[in-house]
mmCIF file of C-alpha atoms in Angstrom:
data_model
loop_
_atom_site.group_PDB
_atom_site.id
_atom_site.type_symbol
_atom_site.label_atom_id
_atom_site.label_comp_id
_atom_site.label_asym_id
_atom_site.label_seq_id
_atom_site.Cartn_x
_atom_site.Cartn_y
_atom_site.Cartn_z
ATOM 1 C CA UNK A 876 -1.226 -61.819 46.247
ATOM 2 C CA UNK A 877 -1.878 -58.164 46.059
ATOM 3 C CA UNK A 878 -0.259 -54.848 43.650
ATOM 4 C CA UNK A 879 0.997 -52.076 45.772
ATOM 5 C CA UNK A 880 1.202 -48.462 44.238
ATOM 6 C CA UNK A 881 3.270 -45.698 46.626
ATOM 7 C CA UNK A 882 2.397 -48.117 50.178
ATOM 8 C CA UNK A 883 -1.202 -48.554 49.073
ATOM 9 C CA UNK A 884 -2.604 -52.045 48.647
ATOM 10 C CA UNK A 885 -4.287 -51.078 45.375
ATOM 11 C CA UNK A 886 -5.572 -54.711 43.914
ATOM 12 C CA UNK A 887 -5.919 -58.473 45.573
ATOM 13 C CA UNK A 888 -5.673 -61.636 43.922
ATOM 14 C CA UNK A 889 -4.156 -65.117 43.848
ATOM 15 C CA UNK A 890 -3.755 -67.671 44.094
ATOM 16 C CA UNK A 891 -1.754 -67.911 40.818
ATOM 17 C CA UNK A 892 -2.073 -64.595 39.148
ATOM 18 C CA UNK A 893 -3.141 -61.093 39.795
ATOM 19 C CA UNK A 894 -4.427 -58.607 37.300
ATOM 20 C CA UNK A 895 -4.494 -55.058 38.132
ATOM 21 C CA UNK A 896 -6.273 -52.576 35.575
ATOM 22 C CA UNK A 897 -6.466 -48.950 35.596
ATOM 23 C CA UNK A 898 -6.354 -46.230 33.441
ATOM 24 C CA UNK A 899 -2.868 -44.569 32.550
ATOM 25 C CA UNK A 900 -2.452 -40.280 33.325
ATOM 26 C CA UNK A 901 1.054 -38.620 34.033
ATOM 27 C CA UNK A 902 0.461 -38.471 37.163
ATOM 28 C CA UNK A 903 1.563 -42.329 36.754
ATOM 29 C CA UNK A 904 4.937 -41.710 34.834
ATOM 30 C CA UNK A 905 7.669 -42.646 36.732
ATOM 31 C CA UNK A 906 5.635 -44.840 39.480
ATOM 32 C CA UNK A 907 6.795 -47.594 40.658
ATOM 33 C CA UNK A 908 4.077 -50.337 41.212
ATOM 34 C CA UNK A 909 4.678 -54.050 43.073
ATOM 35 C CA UNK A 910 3.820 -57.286 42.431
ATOM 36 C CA UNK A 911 3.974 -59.384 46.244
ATOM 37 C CA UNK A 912 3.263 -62.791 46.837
ATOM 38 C CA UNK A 913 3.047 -64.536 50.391
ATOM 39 C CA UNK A 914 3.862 -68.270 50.573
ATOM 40 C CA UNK A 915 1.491 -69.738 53.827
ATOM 41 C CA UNK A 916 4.206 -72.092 53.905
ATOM 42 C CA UNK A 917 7.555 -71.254 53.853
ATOM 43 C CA UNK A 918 6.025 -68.036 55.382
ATOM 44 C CA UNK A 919 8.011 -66.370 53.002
ATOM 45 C CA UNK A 920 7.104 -62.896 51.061
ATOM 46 C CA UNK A 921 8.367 -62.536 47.500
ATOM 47 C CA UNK A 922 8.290 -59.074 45.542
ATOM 48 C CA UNK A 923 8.522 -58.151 42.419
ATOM 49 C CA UNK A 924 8.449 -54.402 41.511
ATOM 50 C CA UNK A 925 8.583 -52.181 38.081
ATOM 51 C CA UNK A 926 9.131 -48.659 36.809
ATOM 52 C CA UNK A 927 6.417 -47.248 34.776
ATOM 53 C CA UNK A 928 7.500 -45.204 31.784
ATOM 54 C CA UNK A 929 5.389 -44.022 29.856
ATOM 55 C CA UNK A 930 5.398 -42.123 26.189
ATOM 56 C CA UNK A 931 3.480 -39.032 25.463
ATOM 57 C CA UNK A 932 2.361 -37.009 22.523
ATOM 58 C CA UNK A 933 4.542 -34.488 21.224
ATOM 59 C CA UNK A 934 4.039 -30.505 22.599
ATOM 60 C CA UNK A 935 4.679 -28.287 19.768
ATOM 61 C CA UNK A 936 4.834 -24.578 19.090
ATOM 62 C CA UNK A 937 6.576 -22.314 16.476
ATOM 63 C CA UNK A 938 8.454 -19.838 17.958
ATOM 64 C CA UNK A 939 7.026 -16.741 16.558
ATOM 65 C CA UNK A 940 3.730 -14.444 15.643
ATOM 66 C CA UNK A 941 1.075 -16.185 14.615
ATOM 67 C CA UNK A 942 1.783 -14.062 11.280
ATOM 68 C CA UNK A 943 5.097 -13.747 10.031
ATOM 69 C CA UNK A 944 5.672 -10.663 7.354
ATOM 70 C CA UNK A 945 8.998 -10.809 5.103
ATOM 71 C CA UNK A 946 10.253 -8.918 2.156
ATOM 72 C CA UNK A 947 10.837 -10.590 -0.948
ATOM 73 C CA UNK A 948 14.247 -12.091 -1.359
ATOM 74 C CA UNK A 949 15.241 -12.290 2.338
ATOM 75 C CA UNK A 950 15.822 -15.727 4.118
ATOM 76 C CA UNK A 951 13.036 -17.055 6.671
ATOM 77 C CA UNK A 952 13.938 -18.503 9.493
ATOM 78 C CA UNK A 953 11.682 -20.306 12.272
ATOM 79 C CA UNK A 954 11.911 -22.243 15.043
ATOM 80 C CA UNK A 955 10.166 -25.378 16.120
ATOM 81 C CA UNK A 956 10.259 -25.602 19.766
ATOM 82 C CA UNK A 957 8.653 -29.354 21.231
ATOM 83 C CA UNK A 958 8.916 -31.892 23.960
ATOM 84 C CA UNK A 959 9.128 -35.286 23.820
ATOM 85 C CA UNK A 960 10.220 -38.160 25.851
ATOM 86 C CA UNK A 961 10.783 -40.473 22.956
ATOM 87 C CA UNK A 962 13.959 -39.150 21.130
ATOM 88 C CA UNK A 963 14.584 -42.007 19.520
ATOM 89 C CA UNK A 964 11.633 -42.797 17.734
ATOM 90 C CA UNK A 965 10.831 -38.705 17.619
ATOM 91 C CA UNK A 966 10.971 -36.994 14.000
ATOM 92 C CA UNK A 967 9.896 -33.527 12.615
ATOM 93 C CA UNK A 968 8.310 -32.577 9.830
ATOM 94 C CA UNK A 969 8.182 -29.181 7.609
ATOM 95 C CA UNK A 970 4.918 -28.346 5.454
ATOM 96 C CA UNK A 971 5.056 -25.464 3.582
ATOM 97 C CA UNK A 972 4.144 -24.353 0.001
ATOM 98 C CA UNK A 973 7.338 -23.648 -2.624
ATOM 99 C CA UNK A 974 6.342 -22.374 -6.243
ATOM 100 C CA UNK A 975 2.692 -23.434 -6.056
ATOM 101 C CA UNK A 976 2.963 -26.976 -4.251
ATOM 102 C CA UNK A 977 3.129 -27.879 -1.048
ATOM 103 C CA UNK A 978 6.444 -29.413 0.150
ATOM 104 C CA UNK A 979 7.550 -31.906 3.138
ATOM 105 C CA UNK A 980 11.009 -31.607 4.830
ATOM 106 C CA UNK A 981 12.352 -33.799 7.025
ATOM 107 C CA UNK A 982 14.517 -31.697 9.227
ATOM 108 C CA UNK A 983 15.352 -30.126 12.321
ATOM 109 C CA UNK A 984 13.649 -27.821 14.895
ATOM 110 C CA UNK A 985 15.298 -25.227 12.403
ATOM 111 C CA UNK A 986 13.451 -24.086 9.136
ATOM 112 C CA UNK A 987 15.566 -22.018 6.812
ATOM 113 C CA UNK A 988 14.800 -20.823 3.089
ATOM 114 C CA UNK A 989 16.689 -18.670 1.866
ATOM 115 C CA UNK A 990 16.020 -15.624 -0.612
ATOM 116 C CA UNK A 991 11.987 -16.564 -0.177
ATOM 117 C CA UNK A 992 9.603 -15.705 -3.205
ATOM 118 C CA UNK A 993 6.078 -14.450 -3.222
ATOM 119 C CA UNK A 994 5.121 -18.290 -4.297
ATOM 120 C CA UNK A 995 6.183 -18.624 -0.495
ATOM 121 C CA UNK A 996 3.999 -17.112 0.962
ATOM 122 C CA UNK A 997 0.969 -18.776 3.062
ATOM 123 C CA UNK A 998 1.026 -21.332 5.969
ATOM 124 C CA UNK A 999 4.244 -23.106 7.111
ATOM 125 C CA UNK A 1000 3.611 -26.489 9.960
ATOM 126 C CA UNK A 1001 6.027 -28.043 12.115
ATOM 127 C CA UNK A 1002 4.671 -31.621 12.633
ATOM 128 C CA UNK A 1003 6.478 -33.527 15.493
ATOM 129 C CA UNK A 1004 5.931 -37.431 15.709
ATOM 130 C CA UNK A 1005 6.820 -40.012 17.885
ATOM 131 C CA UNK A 1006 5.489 -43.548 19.330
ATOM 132 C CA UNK A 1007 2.780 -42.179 21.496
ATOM 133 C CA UNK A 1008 1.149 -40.185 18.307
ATOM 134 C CA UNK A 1009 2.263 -36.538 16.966
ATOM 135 C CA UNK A 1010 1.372 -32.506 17.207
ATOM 136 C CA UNK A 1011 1.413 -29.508 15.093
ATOM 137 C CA UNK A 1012 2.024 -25.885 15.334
ATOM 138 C CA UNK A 1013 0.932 -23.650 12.193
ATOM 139 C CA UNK A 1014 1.813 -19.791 11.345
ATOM 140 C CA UNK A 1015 1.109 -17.791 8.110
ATOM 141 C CA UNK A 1016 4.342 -16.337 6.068
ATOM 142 C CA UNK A 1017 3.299 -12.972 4.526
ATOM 143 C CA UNK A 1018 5.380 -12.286 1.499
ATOM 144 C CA UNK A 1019 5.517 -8.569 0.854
ATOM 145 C CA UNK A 1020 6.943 -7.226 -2.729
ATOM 146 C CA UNK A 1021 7.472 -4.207 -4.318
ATOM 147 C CA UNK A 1022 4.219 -3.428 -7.236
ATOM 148 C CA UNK A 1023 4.621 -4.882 -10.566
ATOM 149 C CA UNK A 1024 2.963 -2.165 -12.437
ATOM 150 C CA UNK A 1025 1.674 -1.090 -16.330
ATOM 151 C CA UNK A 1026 -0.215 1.567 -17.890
ATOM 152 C CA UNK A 1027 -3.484 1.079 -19.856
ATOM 153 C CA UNK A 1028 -5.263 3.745 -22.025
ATOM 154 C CA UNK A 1029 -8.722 4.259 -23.033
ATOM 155 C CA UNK A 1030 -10.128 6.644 -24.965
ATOM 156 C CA UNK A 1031 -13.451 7.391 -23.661
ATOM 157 C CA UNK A 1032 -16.090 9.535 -25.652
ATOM 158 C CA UNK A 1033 -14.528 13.487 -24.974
ATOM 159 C CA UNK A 1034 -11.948 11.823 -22.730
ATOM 160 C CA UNK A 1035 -8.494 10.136 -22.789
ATOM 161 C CA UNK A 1036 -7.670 7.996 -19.305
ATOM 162 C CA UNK A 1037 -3.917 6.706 -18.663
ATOM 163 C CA UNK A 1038 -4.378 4.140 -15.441
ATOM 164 C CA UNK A 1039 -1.986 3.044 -13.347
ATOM 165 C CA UNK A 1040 -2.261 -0.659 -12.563
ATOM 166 C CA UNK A 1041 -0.389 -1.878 -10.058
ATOM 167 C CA UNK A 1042 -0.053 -5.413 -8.146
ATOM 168 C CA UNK A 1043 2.120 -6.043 -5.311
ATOM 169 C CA UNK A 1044 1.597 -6.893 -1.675
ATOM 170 C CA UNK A 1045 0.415 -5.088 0.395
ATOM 171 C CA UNK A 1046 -2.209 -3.827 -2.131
ATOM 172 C CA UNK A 1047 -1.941 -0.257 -0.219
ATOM 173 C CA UNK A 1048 -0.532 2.147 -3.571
ATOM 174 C CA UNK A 1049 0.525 6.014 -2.816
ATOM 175 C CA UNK A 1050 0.510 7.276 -6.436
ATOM 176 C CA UNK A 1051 2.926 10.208 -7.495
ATOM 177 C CA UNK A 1052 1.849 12.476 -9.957
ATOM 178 C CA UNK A 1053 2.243 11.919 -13.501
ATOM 179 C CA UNK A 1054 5.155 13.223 -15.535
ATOM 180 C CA UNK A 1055 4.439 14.164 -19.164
ATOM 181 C CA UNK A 1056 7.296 14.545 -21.616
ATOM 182 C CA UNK A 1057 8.051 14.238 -24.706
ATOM 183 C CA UNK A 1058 9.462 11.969 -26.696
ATOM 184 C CA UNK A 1059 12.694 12.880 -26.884
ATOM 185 C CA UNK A 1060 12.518 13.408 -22.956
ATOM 186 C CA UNK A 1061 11.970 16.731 -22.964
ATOM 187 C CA UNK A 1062 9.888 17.391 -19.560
ATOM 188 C CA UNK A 1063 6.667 19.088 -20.464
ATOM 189 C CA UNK A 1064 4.327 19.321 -17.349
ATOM 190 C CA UNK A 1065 3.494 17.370 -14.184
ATOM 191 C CA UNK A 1066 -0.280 15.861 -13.654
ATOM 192 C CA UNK A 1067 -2.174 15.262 -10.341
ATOM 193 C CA UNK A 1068 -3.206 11.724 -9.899
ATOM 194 C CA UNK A 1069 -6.795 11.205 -8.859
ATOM 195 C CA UNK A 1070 -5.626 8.945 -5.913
ATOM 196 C CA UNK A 1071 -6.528 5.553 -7.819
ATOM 197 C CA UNK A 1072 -3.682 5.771 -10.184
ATOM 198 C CA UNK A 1073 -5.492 7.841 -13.180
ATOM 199 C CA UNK A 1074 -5.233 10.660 -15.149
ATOM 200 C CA UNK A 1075 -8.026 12.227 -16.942
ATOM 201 C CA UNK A 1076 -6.968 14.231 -20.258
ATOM 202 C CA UNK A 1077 -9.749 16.074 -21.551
ATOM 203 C CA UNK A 1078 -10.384 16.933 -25.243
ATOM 204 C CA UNK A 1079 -10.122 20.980 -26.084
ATOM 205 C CA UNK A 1080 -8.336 23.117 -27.736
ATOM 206 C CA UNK A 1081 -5.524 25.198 -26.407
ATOM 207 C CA UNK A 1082 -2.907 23.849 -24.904
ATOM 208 C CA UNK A 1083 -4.770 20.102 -24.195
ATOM 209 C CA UNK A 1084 -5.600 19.298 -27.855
ATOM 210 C CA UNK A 1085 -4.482 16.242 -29.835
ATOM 211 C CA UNK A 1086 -1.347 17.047 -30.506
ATOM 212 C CA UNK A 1087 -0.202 18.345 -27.841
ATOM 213 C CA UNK A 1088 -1.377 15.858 -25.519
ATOM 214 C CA UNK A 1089 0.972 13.267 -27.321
ATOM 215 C CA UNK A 1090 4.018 12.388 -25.808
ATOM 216 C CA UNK A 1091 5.585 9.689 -22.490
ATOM 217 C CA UNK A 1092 3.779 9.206 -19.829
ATOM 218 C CA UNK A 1093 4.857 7.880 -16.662
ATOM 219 C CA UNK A 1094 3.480 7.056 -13.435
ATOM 220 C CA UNK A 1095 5.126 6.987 -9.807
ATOM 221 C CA UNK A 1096 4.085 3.985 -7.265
ATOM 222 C CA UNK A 1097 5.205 2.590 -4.045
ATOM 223 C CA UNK A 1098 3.281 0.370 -1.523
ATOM 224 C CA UNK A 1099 6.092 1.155 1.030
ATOM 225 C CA UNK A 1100 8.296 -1.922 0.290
ATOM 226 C CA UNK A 1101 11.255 -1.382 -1.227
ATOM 227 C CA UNK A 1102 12.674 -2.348 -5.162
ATOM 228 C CA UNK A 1103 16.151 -2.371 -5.834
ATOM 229 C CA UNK A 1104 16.897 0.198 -3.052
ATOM 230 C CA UNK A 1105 14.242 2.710 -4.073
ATOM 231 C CA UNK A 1106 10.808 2.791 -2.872
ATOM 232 C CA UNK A 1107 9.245 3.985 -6.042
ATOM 233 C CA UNK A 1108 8.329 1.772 -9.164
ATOM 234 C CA UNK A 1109 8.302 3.488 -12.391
ATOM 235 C CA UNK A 1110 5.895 3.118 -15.732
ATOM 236 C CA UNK A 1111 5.577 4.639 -19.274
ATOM 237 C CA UNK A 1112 3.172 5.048 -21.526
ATOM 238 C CA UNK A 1113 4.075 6.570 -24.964
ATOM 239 C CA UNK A 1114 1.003 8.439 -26.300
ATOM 240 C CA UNK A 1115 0.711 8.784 -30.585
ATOM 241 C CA UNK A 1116 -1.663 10.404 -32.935
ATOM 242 C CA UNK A 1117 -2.979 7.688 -35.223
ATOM 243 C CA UNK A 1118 -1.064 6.287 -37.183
ATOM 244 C CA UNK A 1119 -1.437 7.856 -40.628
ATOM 245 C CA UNK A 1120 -1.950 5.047 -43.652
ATOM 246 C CA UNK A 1121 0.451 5.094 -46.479
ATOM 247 C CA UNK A 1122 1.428 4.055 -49.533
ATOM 248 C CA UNK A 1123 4.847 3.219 -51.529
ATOM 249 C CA UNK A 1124 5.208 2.953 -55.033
ATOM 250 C CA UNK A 1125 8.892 3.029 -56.804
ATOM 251 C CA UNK A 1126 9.920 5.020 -58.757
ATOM 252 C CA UNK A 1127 13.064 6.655 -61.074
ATOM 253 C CA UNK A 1128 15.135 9.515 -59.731
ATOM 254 C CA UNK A 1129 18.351 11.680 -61.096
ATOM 255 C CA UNK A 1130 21.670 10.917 -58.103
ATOM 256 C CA UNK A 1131 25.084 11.819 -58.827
ATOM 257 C CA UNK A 1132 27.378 8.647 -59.053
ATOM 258 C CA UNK A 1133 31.384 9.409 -59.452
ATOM 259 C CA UNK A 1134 30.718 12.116 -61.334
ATOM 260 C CA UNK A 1135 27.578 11.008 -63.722
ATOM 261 C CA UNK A 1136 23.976 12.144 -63.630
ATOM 262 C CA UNK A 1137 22.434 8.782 -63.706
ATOM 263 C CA UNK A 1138 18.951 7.025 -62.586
ATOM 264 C CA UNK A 1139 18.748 5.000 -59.418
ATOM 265 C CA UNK A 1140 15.535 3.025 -58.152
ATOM 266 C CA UNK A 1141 13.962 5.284 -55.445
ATOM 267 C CA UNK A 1142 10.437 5.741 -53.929
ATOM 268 C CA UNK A 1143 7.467 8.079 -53.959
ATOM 269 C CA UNK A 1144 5.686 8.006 -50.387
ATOM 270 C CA UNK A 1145 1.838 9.141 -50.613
ATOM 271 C CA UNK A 1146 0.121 10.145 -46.762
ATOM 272 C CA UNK A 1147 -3.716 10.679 -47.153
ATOM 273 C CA UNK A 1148 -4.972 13.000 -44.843
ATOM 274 C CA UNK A 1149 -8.057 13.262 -43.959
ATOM 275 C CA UNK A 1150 -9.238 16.706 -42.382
ATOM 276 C CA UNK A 1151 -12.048 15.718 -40.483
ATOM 277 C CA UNK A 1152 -10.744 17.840 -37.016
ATOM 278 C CA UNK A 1153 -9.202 21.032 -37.055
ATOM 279 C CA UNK A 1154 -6.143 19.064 -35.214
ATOM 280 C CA UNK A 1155 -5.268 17.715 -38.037
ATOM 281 C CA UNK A 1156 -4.200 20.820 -39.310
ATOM 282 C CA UNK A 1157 -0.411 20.440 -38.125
ATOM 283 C CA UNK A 1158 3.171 20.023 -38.967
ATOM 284 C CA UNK A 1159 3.405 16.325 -40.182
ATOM 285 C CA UNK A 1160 7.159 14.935 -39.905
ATOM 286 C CA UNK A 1161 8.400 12.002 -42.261
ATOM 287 C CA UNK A 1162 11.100 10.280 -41.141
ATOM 288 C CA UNK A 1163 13.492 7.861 -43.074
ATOM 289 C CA UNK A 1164 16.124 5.944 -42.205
ATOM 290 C CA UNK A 1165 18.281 2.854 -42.743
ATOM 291 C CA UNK A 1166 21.604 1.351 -41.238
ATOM 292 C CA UNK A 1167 23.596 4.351 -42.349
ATOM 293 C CA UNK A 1168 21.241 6.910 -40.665
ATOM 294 C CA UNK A 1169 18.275 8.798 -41.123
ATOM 295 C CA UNK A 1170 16.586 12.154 -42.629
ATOM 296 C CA UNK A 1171 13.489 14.141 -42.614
ATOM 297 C CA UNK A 1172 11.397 16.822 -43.912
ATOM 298 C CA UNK A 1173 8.459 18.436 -42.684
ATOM 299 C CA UNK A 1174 5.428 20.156 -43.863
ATOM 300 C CA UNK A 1175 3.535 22.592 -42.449
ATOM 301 C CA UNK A 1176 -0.418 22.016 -42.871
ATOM 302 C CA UNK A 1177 -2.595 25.283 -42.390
ATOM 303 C CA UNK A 1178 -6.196 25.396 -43.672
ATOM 304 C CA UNK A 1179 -7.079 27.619 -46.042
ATOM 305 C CA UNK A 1180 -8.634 30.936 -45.646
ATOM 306 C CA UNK A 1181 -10.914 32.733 -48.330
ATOM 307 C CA UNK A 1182 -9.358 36.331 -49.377
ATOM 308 C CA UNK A 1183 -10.868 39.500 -47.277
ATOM 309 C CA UNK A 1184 -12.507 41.764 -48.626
ATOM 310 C CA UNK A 1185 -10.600 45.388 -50.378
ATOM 311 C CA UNK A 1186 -10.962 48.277 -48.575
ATOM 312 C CA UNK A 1187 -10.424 52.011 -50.073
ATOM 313 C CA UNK A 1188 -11.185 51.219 -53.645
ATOM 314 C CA UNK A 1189 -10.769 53.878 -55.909
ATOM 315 C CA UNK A 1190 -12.089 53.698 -59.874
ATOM 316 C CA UNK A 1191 -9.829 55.966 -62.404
ATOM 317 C CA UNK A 1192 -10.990 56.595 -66.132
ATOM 318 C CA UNK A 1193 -8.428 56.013 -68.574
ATOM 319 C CA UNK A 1194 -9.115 56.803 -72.380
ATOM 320 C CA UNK A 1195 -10.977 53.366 -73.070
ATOM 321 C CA UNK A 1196 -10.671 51.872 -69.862
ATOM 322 C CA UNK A 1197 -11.038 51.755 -65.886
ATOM 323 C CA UNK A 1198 -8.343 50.936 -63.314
ATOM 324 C CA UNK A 1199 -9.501 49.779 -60.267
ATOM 325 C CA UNK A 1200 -7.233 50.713 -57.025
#
């Protein structure tokens, strides 16, 4: 008895059973390998011959860079290109992480999600399995987005400091300059940034003191990805004077009602102002309203200034007194 592989004589045996061993490669898929048996005799040859199949692990590769950049909202697609010789027993497997957990899809070669989010972004696998074992192919989703951004104040010994924070991806900000208005809108000036997303307003007199330093604030951003079909993203900060402490008391006041002089319930509004800055020496507004509307009245606050001194007196004697001029 003896195997045969492609004419060669490749094992011997007999004289009931021959065992040939060897170790499987590709090279063998598809061989045919026989099995012959001589009978002394009938002097007769019997054969016996098989197809080798075999089954191999799964070749696997995403179709794409090894770093995949999307905007915000748009719909990934990728593509899971393999080979195997086991379709029925072959599957495929998505891993990818979805609002902060990592989820499994059985699916296609095809991976669609649509309108992706920022909780998207990071490394997406194609896993193909089948009997002979299984292979993966992983690339990295980079989810870019438009800056979230808010304005923080400090007020630092001489200083005051509006910064710009902003958080989107990629972290690479062009800052605008700053537009100051007031609070009615009114535009009032435009300030440089310093390039990190700060302005610096400095303490002095003129046109920078306390009051009129008050007012919006906002700040201009864009990392280059678009929001809403502009590439800028917008902030405000409103900047106040202290608020001033108060107090209420009621009290009885004269109103005209259909005719009559009479007394309603009303209220008498005391502001304590401290002058401890010459800033403080201002127009202070008090507004009041309710659902029907509003009023106000303002007052004018100027320090005080001792009288100056006479000039060209004259002294004239009158019959028991003098008159100064």
């Amino acid at each position: 008895m003896q195997w045969e592989h492609k004419h060669y004589v490749v094992a011997h045996g007999g004289p009931v059973s021959i065992k040939y061993t060897f170790i499987l490669d590709i090279i063998h898929h598809l061989n045919t390998f026989s099995c012959i048996a001589f009978n002394n005799v009938t002097r007769t040859v019997l054969t016996q011959t098989m197809l080798l199949y075999l089954y191999f692990e799964p070749t696997v590769k995403i179709v794409t860079y090894r770093t995949v950049n999307i905007t915000e909202n748009e719909t990934l697609l990728l593509l899971c290109n393999y080979t195997s010789n086991d379709d029925n027993n072959t599957s495929i497997t998505w891993k990818y992480p979805s609002y902060g957990r990592i989820k499994y899809v059985q699916a296609n070669k095809f991976l669609k999600v649509e309108h992706i989010k920022r909780t998207g972004a990071g490394e997406y696998t194609c896993v193909v399995s089948n009997s002979a074992g299984k292979a993966n192919d992983t690339v990295t989703v980079n989810v870019l987005y438009s800056p979230e951004i808010n304005i923080t104040f400090e007020n630092i010994k001489s200083n005051k400091i509006l910064r710009c924070n902003a958080y989107g991806n990629p972290d690479d900000y062009v800052f605008s300059a700053w537009e100051h208005r007031t609070e009615y809108g009114d535009h009032i000036r435009y300030l440089n940034d310093n390039g990190n997303g700060c302005i610096t307003l400095h303490h002095s007199p003129g046109e920078t003191d306390i009051n009129h330093d008050q007012g919006t604030y906002t700040c201009s951003v864009s990392n280059g990805v678009p929001y809403d079909g502009k590439m800028y993203r917008l902030a405000n900060y409103t900047l106040k004077q202290n608020d001033l402490k108060y107090k209420m008391e009621f009290s009885k006041i004269y109103d005209i009602v259909y005719g009559t002089k009479v007394n309603i319930k009303g209220y008498k509004l005391f502001v304590p102002i401290r002058m401890s800055a010459p800033a403080y020496f201002t127009i202070y507004t008090v507004v009041v309203s309710n659902a029907y509307g509003q009023c106000h009245i303002s007052v004018d606050l100027s320090p005080v200034r001792p009288p100056r001194a006479p000039n060209n007196l004259k002294a004239v004697a009158l019959d028991h007194t003098i008159l100064v001029k």
